[in-house]
């Protein structure tokens, strides 16, 4: 992979304060949970006094510690609300340290963190993230699991004060009862029973309160592309859409957009797990790109999102790195076929030629048309077939997927279909496979999705791609972008004679990962059509952000789904509005 430019490091002060907050939170938890950690002469005296408020303060210390741990990530991201909560919790934790352990050191540590937090308050000005009430359910599950684990630790850290010899089931029952405020089967000597009870009650209270807060707070839904913004983007694509094959995918309606001050350029993006993820190059006039990029970076800074761009061209990568100081790495190559140069003749195309002829002899025929040329009944049949033939339970695609088929505003899209006249037509008649292309300027097309009936013969993808390339001149199409092959150059160089041990090892790792991700298979599939390869880049702020960006990209593309699955009949209702179809399924590639 090739690096373009070295960029700046992210903000240091919020990161250090966030880490210090996590350490203080752990100390507060330890002070409340472990008897030896909180042992002192004053503590021993206070704990046995009648009417002692030690159990209450232990619960306060535990609550403050857990909340500080939860806030640490928000502080690292400069969130204003996390700063406000930490300013309140640190004195509370210090009071608990002194009231329960009578520890001057614990008080000093908490107040020592409070001082820089107040000094650098201007650093914490980031706005809230897009959010929904799904996060309340996630919080409930994670907090419940963490409370049970921490509760088991609390119940088990007093072995010398336990009455009898309770088993694991009794301890677990005691924790579950304690989380909801009831007395469990485990009993302790002295005041320890109250300390354990209040600590477990505090954990249950935290789980309930944080879940209720997330469930009932006002939603800040992820931005959607408005009709006005979509119209402005279409005007830019009409004038400058020929420059980037991914330009039309900016019209996905689950993206937000920022425009340059002149309105002549725009950057579309989606926020995923705190990553502000753009794809492809900016839309519009290259001269106006810096203005749109500046607006993008301002938005990322205002919300403390991690900026990232996936799949930009070399020109786009150079502009991004020059204007922002970010880094860029070569991620892979896009396969582009020039229609005038394509031919099935020659030894290199022998396998494709033989497969296409074999399928044609089996009785298949193809049709390549603009979406606007399909009738309503046929278009509806195509939509339903594409939904049912999807290879995964979740829709996939972000950087090279439009998310819809047959929208009235997408009449210029191309669709290639394969048909077979059977004696017994299936649910979708004689339709057996679909390939959908979006416009790439006035004379190009870019592959968006491929779907086929499971009962269809292997080779449907080759058949339809060849049919599209052969019909392209009549449709005014001069070039077709097939797909993106991640790490193509490493795979290609690693299998050549003379490749070094490092390159061979890297290729071996990619081949191994291809068992789960279509890396090698997608490269070999695209290579069948003898394309030219156009490099694509990922733009990022710091090397430490790459794992997070990679995970966010996998979420956006649909390879990782953290939400609960939606019933299939509901997914079908929403397909025309919010679906995000993938480009090629692993099954499609294997069949090819």
XYZ file of C-alpha atoms in Angstrom:
592
model
C 0.000 0.000 0.000
C 1.240 3.442 -0.927
C 1.098 6.415 1.438
C 0.530 9.886 0.020
C 1.187 12.237 2.932
C 1.796 12.240 6.653
C -0.824 14.057 8.731
C -1.179 15.558 12.207
C -1.885 13.730 15.433
C -5.332 14.091 17.082
C -5.919 16.262 20.161
C -3.813 15.099 23.091
C -5.403 16.800 26.135
C -8.905 15.242 25.828
C -7.332 11.829 25.245
C -5.174 12.063 28.372
C -8.067 13.354 30.483
C -10.322 10.564 29.215
C -7.757 7.926 30.160
C -7.216 9.517 33.572
C -10.985 9.518 34.099
C -11.088 5.779 33.408
C -8.282 5.211 35.944
C -10.091 7.253 38.622
C -13.278 5.315 37.881
C -11.471 2.017 38.406
C -10.022 3.300 41.689
C -13.484 4.318 42.907
C -14.858 0.887 41.991
C -11.964 -0.875 43.715
C -12.426 1.263 46.817
C -16.077 0.196 47.026
C -15.587 -3.487 46.199
C -12.334 -4.802 47.688
C -12.047 -4.792 51.508
C -8.250 -4.799 51.589
C -8.052 -1.944 49.085
C -10.174 0.285 51.294
C -8.676 -0.888 54.613
C -7.654 1.807 57.103
C -7.944 2.290 60.874
C -10.602 4.949 60.490
C -12.521 2.717 58.083
C -12.442 -0.182 60.560
C -13.840 2.026 63.304
C -16.509 3.697 61.215
C -17.712 0.459 59.665
C -18.764 -1.062 63.012
C -20.341 2.043 64.534
C -24.137 1.870 64.941
C -25.994 3.808 62.268
C -22.880 4.065 60.106
C -23.415 5.602 56.688
C -20.506 3.549 55.281
C -22.747 1.326 53.075
C -24.314 4.439 51.496
C -20.930 5.934 50.713
C -19.694 2.612 49.313
C -22.647 2.626 46.920
C -21.843 6.238 45.975
C -18.211 5.356 45.285
C -19.257 2.390 43.154
C -21.804 4.460 41.201
C -19.355 7.293 40.578
C -16.695 4.838 39.416
C -18.974 3.073 36.935
C -20.265 6.358 35.513
C -16.738 7.752 35.155
C -15.779 4.647 33.195
C -18.768 5.197 30.901
C -17.849 8.860 30.437
C -14.186 8.246 29.618
C -14.880 7.589 25.921
C -17.015 10.745 25.642
C -14.241 12.817 27.231
C -11.707 11.445 24.740
C -14.054 12.640 21.993
C -14.394 16.120 23.590
C -18.128 15.756 24.274
C -19.567 18.682 26.226
C -22.140 16.613 28.091
C -19.502 14.126 29.209
C -17.454 17.024 30.583
C -20.406 18.374 32.566
C -21.151 14.974 34.072
C -17.480 14.374 34.978
C -17.269 17.759 36.741
C -20.115 16.625 39.006
C -18.955 13.024 39.510
C -15.325 13.704 40.425
C -16.184 15.688 43.608
C -18.797 13.047 44.431
C -16.193 10.322 44.080
C -13.755 12.323 46.211
C -16.393 12.717 48.936
C -17.071 8.972 48.821
C -13.350 8.197 49.079
C -13.052 10.364 52.184
C -16.353 9.359 53.756
C -15.893 5.602 53.286
C -12.145 5.018 53.274
C -11.017 8.325 54.830
C -8.368 8.307 52.127
C -6.645 11.630 51.528
C -4.822 10.125 48.527
C -8.118 9.159 46.900
C -9.440 12.688 47.373
C -6.249 14.219 45.946
C -6.371 11.969 42.865
C -9.985 12.907 42.067
C -9.428 16.625 42.592
C -6.141 16.486 40.656
C -8.127 15.336 37.623
C -10.844 17.926 38.241
C -8.315 20.778 37.974
C -7.182 20.144 34.341
C -10.769 19.299 33.443
C -11.798 22.826 34.463
C -8.678 24.446 32.998
C -9.277 22.919 29.559
C -13.070 23.258 29.511
C -12.937 24.945 26.096
C -11.500 21.734 24.639
C -14.785 19.946 25.387
C -17.233 21.555 22.995
C -18.282 18.680 20.714
C -21.983 18.352 19.849
C -23.981 15.121 20.328
C -23.877 12.257 17.835
C -26.854 11.047 15.783
C -28.695 8.623 18.029
C -31.807 6.518 18.318
C -33.546 4.560 21.028
C -31.849 1.354 19.899
C -28.978 2.544 22.073
C -31.172 2.184 25.189
C -31.581 -1.529 24.495
C -27.854 -1.913 23.889
C -27.122 -0.100 27.142
C -29.550 -2.323 29.057
C -27.942 -5.521 27.761
C -24.354 -4.379 28.358
C -25.024 -2.756 31.723
C -26.960 -5.793 32.917
C -24.126 -8.128 31.962
C -21.531 -5.831 33.557
C -23.620 -5.427 36.721
C -23.996 -9.186 37.127
C -20.240 -9.687 36.655
C -19.342 -6.888 39.076
C -22.028 -8.070 41.484
C -20.512 -11.566 41.567
C -17.194 -9.932 42.419
C -18.776 -7.902 45.233
C -20.494 -10.950 46.720
C -17.285 -12.995 46.593
C -14.808 -10.480 48.070
C -15.880 -11.048 51.684
C -15.027 -14.745 52.269
C -14.296 -14.322 55.999
C -17.634 -12.673 56.729
C -19.908 -15.039 54.822
C -22.272 -17.091 56.967
C -22.115 -20.718 55.869
C -20.798 -21.913 52.521
C -23.093 -20.673 49.719
C -22.546 -22.156 46.268
C -22.262 -20.455 42.888
C -26.008 -20.668 42.282
C -26.718 -19.011 45.656
C -24.268 -16.216 44.922
C -25.766 -15.603 41.486
C -29.267 -15.601 42.963
C -28.130 -13.125 45.607
C -26.753 -10.814 42.897
C -29.922 -10.958 40.790
C -32.108 -10.301 43.827
C -29.826 -7.486 44.992
C -29.922 -5.719 41.612
C -33.683 -5.280 41.937
C -33.575 -4.358 45.637
C -34.419 -7.655 47.357
C -32.478 -9.678 49.933
C -30.818 -12.805 48.598
C -29.849 -16.146 50.177
C -26.264 -15.124 51.126
C -25.784 -13.621 54.588
C -22.781 -11.806 56.112
C -21.555 -10.914 59.562
C -21.704 -7.342 60.822
C -22.285 -4.380 58.540
C -20.970 -6.177 55.439
C -24.450 -7.409 54.551
C -25.636 -3.789 54.212
C -22.564 -2.807 52.215
C -23.160 -5.627 49.703
C -26.881 -4.863 49.518
C -26.400 -1.154 48.855
C -23.666 -1.832 46.304
C -25.845 -4.273 44.371
C -28.766 -1.866 44.607
C -26.575 0.911 43.213
C -25.658 -1.242 40.202
C -29.299 -2.030 39.519
C -30.192 1.634 39.906
C -27.477 2.663 37.444
C -28.690 0.138 34.877
C -32.289 1.339 35.184
C -31.488 5.074 35.186
C -29.054 5.024 32.247
C -31.428 2.876 30.198
C -34.383 5.169 30.985
C -32.297 8.238 30.104
C -31.296 6.812 26.731
C -34.839 5.637 26.006
C -36.622 8.905 26.797
C -34.080 11.530 25.717
C -34.888 13.368 22.472
C -33.747 11.503 19.380
C -31.103 12.961 17.088
C -31.651 10.706 14.070
C -28.979 10.239 11.449
C -29.277 12.852 8.729
C -31.031 11.879 5.526
C -30.664 13.292 2.053
C -33.473 15.799 1.545
C -35.242 16.263 -1.783
C -33.635 19.684 -2.170
C -30.130 18.334 -1.481
C -30.711 15.430 -3.864
C -31.753 17.858 -6.584
C -28.616 19.951 -6.077
C -26.447 16.822 -6.205
C -28.101 15.692 -9.429
C -27.338 19.086 -10.986
C -23.666 18.712 -9.990
C -23.567 15.160 -11.380
C -25.107 16.320 -14.647
C -22.186 18.734 -15.101
C -19.315 16.809 -13.482
C -20.509 13.212 -13.069
C -18.114 11.843 -15.691
C -15.112 12.397 -13.416
C -15.788 9.686 -10.795
C -17.466 6.311 -11.281
C -18.715 6.419 -7.667
C -20.362 9.816 -8.075
C -23.913 8.535 -8.526
C -23.713 6.607 -5.244
C -23.713 9.978 -3.481
C -27.480 9.912 -4.113
C -28.030 7.245 -1.457
C -30.772 8.607 0.765
C -29.188 7.416 4.010
C -26.323 9.903 3.581
C -25.971 13.502 4.670
C -24.259 16.188 2.588
C -22.204 19.340 3.042
C -21.783 21.823 0.187
C -18.968 24.221 -0.546
C -19.712 27.925 0.074
C -20.165 28.424 -3.664
C -22.467 25.397 -3.972
C -20.315 24.028 -6.811
C -19.047 20.986 -4.884
C -20.302 18.681 -2.145
C -19.215 15.791 0.097
C -21.723 13.147 1.160
C -21.178 11.063 4.275
C -22.671 8.837 6.945
C -21.781 8.798 10.654
C -21.101 5.264 11.919
C -19.840 4.617 15.468
C -18.410 8.112 15.741
C -16.691 7.954 12.323
C -17.716 10.544 9.719
C -17.392 8.302 6.677
C -17.329 9.709 3.140
C -16.952 7.562 0.020
C -15.518 8.343 -3.374
C -14.434 11.801 -4.461
C -16.287 15.040 -3.703
C -19.072 15.802 -6.169
C -18.809 18.791 -8.488
C -16.138 21.138 -9.798
C -12.613 20.125 -8.742
C -11.761 23.786 -8.149
C -14.526 23.964 -5.512
C -13.541 20.729 -3.736
C -11.443 22.489 -1.051
C -14.482 24.473 0.111
C -16.607 21.321 0.477
C -13.764 19.482 2.213
C -13.342 22.355 4.663
C -17.053 22.207 5.524
C -16.733 18.445 6.012
C -13.801 18.850 8.413
C -15.594 21.647 10.313
C -18.589 19.358 10.813
C -16.336 16.541 12.009
C -14.617 18.865 14.472
C -17.896 20.291 15.782
C -19.139 16.805 16.695
C -15.701 15.304 17.433
C -16.255 12.676 14.760
C -13.300 10.829 13.264
C -13.026 11.947 9.610
C -12.391 9.263 6.998
C -12.816 8.781 3.248
C -13.105 5.350 1.646
C -12.561 4.660 -2.039
C -11.420 8.054 -3.324
C -9.358 8.295 -6.520
C -5.721 9.344 -6.655
C -6.748 12.908 -7.518
C -9.234 12.905 -4.668
C -6.630 11.550 -2.252
C -4.154 14.252 -3.231
C -6.732 17.016 -2.693
C -7.878 15.586 0.647
C -4.348 15.248 2.012
C -3.265 18.654 0.699
C -6.245 20.519 2.136
C -6.538 18.718 5.489
C -3.151 17.226 6.321
C -4.709 13.764 6.563
C -2.942 10.597 5.428
C -3.895 8.379 2.493
C -3.165 4.711 1.787
C -3.835 2.747 -1.372
C -6.706 0.400 -0.525
C -7.236 -1.469 -3.781
C -8.163 -1.076 -7.429
C -11.338 -0.509 -9.377
C -11.868 -2.628 -12.492
C -12.854 -0.490 -15.508
C -13.588 -1.971 -18.941
C -13.436 0.258 -22.027
C -16.260 -0.932 -24.277
C -14.378 -0.215 -27.512
C -11.507 -2.490 -26.456
C -13.631 -5.386 -25.206
C -13.809 -8.578 -27.192
C -14.471 -12.240 -26.456
C -11.805 -13.260 -28.957
C -8.366 -14.386 -27.874
C -6.896 -16.884 -25.464
C -7.239 -14.577 -22.435
C -11.052 -14.591 -22.805
C -11.349 -18.300 -23.529
C -12.946 -19.296 -20.214
C -15.496 -16.482 -20.307
C -16.295 -17.194 -23.969
C -16.864 -20.885 -23.338
C -19.029 -20.253 -20.279
C -21.225 -17.723 -22.087
C -21.746 -20.038 -25.066
C -22.592 -22.950 -22.786
C -25.235 -20.929 -20.953
C -26.721 -19.619 -24.181
C -27.011 -23.201 -25.477
C -28.895 -24.062 -22.271
C -31.680 -21.736 -23.386
C -30.905 -18.492 -21.595
C -31.404 -15.112 -23.227
C -30.483 -11.620 -22.031
C -32.029 -8.163 -22.170
C -30.180 -4.895 -21.452
C -32.333 -1.791 -21.035
C -32.673 1.503 -19.239
C -34.824 1.376 -16.123
C -37.267 3.837 -17.698
C -37.949 1.318 -20.500
C -39.340 -1.329 -18.122
C -43.066 -1.572 -17.519
C -44.456 -1.178 -14.012
C -45.324 -4.873 -13.648
C -41.899 -6.047 -14.768
C -40.143 -3.476 -12.598
C -42.067 -4.631 -9.533
C -41.140 -8.243 -10.341
C -37.491 -7.257 -10.592
C -37.629 -5.468 -7.235
C -39.159 -8.469 -5.469
C -36.688 -10.861 -7.076
C -33.724 -8.712 -6.033
C -35.000 -8.750 -2.444
C -35.594 -12.490 -2.320
C -32.358 -13.412 -4.073
C -30.209 -11.394 -1.724
C -27.405 -13.588 -0.395
C -27.493 -12.385 3.226
C -30.082 -11.506 5.860
C -28.846 -7.908 5.925
C -28.463 -5.569 2.980
C -24.864 -4.779 2.112
C -23.264 -1.819 0.462
C -22.287 1.781 1.064
C -19.468 3.067 -1.119
C -20.611 1.267 -4.299
C -24.325 0.765 -3.742
C -27.284 3.030 -4.472
C -29.783 1.345 -2.170
C -32.756 1.145 -4.526
C -33.949 -0.174 -7.889
C -36.493 1.426 -10.164
C -36.909 4.808 -8.527
C -38.551 7.234 -10.990
C -35.606 9.611 -10.603
C -33.144 6.869 -11.642
C -34.484 6.229 -15.113
C -30.987 6.387 -16.667
C -29.814 3.347 -14.708
C -29.088 0.220 -16.725
C -30.485 -3.202 -15.913
C -29.431 -6.469 -17.515
C -31.680 -9.485 -16.969
C -31.316 -13.160 -17.819
C -34.364 -15.201 -18.820
C -35.088 -18.865 -19.480
C -38.281 -20.156 -20.997
C -39.232 -22.990 -18.644
C -42.206 -25.273 -18.920
C -43.105 -24.314 -15.348
C -42.323 -20.619 -14.727
C -41.276 -19.737 -11.205
C -42.536 -17.009 -8.908
C -40.852 -14.386 -11.079
C -41.719 -15.873 -14.424
C -38.717 -16.651 -16.616
C -36.467 -14.147 -14.771
C -33.276 -15.852 -13.515
C -30.678 -13.131 -12.807
C -30.301 -9.344 -12.508
C -27.415 -6.900 -12.811
C -28.022 -3.226 -12.066
C -25.767 -0.340 -13.174
C -25.907 3.348 -12.219
C -24.861 6.163 -14.575
C -21.236 7.281 -14.675
C -21.636 10.590 -16.431
C -23.381 10.645 -19.836
C -21.298 7.824 -21.372
C -20.470 5.399 -18.560
C -22.026 2.902 -16.160
C -20.979 1.597 -12.758
C -21.969 -1.804 -11.393
C -24.265 -1.585 -8.366
C -25.605 -5.067 -7.608
C -25.785 -8.616 -8.946
C -28.531 -11.050 -7.975
C -29.547 -14.435 -9.322
C -31.983 -17.241 -8.681
C -30.403 -20.068 -6.705
C -31.742 -22.565 -9.229
C -30.079 -20.778 -12.169
C -27.011 -22.280 -13.818
C -23.574 -21.010 -12.746
C -22.164 -18.240 -14.892
C -25.110 -15.824 -14.821
C -22.813 -12.970 -13.831
C -20.427 -13.516 -16.771
C -23.381 -13.838 -19.137
C -24.947 -10.541 -18.063
C -21.695 -8.574 -17.919
C -20.795 -9.714 -21.436
C -24.315 -8.891 -22.642
C -24.048 -5.403 -21.118
C -20.652 -4.771 -22.714
C -21.947 -5.917 -26.108
C -25.115 -3.793 -25.854
C -23.279 -0.751 -24.485
C -22.538 0.993 -27.849
C -26.255 1.088 -28.716
C -26.979 2.654 -25.315
C -24.249 5.290 -25.658
C -22.051 3.700 -22.962
C -18.291 3.796 -23.578
C -16.894 2.513 -20.256
C -18.155 0.298 -17.475
C -16.856 0.077 -13.910
C -17.248 -3.489 -12.709
C -16.208 -3.500 -9.104
C -13.578 -2.747 -6.495
C -10.881 -5.325 -5.694
C -9.354 -4.700 -2.270
C -5.549 -5.182 -2.046
C -5.451 -6.260 -5.701
C -1.851 -5.172 -6.272
C -0.639 -7.233 -3.303
C -2.463 -10.314 -4.578
C -1.162 -9.824 -8.120
C 2.477 -9.164 -7.155
C 2.538 -11.810 -4.444
C 1.839 -14.653 -6.880
C 4.543 -13.669 -9.358
C 7.972 -15.259 -9.587
C 10.512 -13.364 -7.525
C 8.061 -12.036 -4.919
C 9.816 -11.539 -1.585
C 8.913 -13.344 1.655
C 7.091 -10.330 3.124
C 4.921 -9.903 0.042
C 4.208 -13.638 -0.100
C 3.255 -13.659 3.577
C 0.939 -10.671 3.046
C -0.693 -12.396 0.089
C -1.080 -15.575 2.151
C -2.883 -13.632 4.860
C -5.227 -12.069 2.276
C -5.985 -15.482 0.789
C -6.749 -16.775 4.297
C -9.079 -13.839 5.003
C -10.823 -14.504 1.690
C -12.571 -17.423 3.387
C -14.792 -14.847 5.100
C -14.392 -11.735 2.928
C -14.481 -11.645 -0.865
C -10.930 -10.414 -1.432
C -9.156 -12.884 -3.744
C -12.372 -14.185 -5.337
C -13.570 -10.714 -6.281
C -10.172 -9.832 -7.766
C -10.138 -12.991 -9.906
C -13.723 -12.446 -10.998
C -12.998 -8.916 -12.229
C -9.723 -9.971 -13.863
C -11.632 -12.296 -16.221
C -12.760 -9.301 -18.274
C -9.252 -7.889 -18.801
C -10.002 -4.482 -17.264
C -7.705 -1.582 -16.572
C -7.153 -1.009 -12.872
C -7.726 2.375 -11.263
C -6.286 2.728 -7.718
C -8.560 3.746 -4.859
C -7.462 5.134 -1.494
C -8.553 5.420 2.107
C -7.966 8.807 3.786
C -7.570 8.916 7.568
C -6.297 11.140 10.375
C -3.908 8.871 12.309
C -2.780 5.250 12.157
C -4.437 4.614 15.508
C -7.793 5.468 13.883
C -7.522 2.765 11.209
C -9.042 -0.108 13.290
C -11.974 2.090 14.229
C -12.427 3.289 10.645
C -12.210 -0.282 9.384
C -14.893 -1.434 11.821
C -17.142 1.521 10.932
C -16.693 0.747 7.227
C -17.668 -2.881 7.809
C -20.786 -1.657 9.630
C -21.650 0.728 6.801
C -21.105 -1.957 4.166
C -23.319 -4.373 6.123
C -20.671 -6.946 7.102
C -21.189 -6.133 10.798
C -24.686 -5.507 12.128
C -24.950 -4.437 15.778
C -28.706 -3.914 15.671
C -31.325 -6.576 16.174
C -32.396 -8.159 12.865
C -35.645 -6.900 11.392
C -38.307 -9.460 10.409
C -38.117 -10.274 6.725
C -41.635 -9.053 5.884
C -40.773 -5.648 7.380
C -37.488 -5.526 5.467
C -39.452 -6.113 2.264
C -41.774 -3.198 3.009
C -38.791 -0.916 3.539
C -36.727 -2.239 0.636
C -37.704 0.430 -1.887
C -37.088 3.181 0.671
C -34.046 2.275 2.766
C -32.420 -0.868 1.356
C -28.666 -0.846 0.747
C -27.921 -3.690 -1.704
C -24.447 -5.072 -1.908
C -22.424 -5.345 -5.065
C -21.643 -9.042 -5.330
C -22.354 -11.895 -2.940
C -19.797 -14.570 -2.164
C -22.220 -17.100 -3.591
C -22.336 -15.201 -6.877
C -18.555 -15.194 -7.120
C -18.240 -18.888 -6.319
C -20.912 -19.727 -8.852
C -18.992 -17.750 -11.451
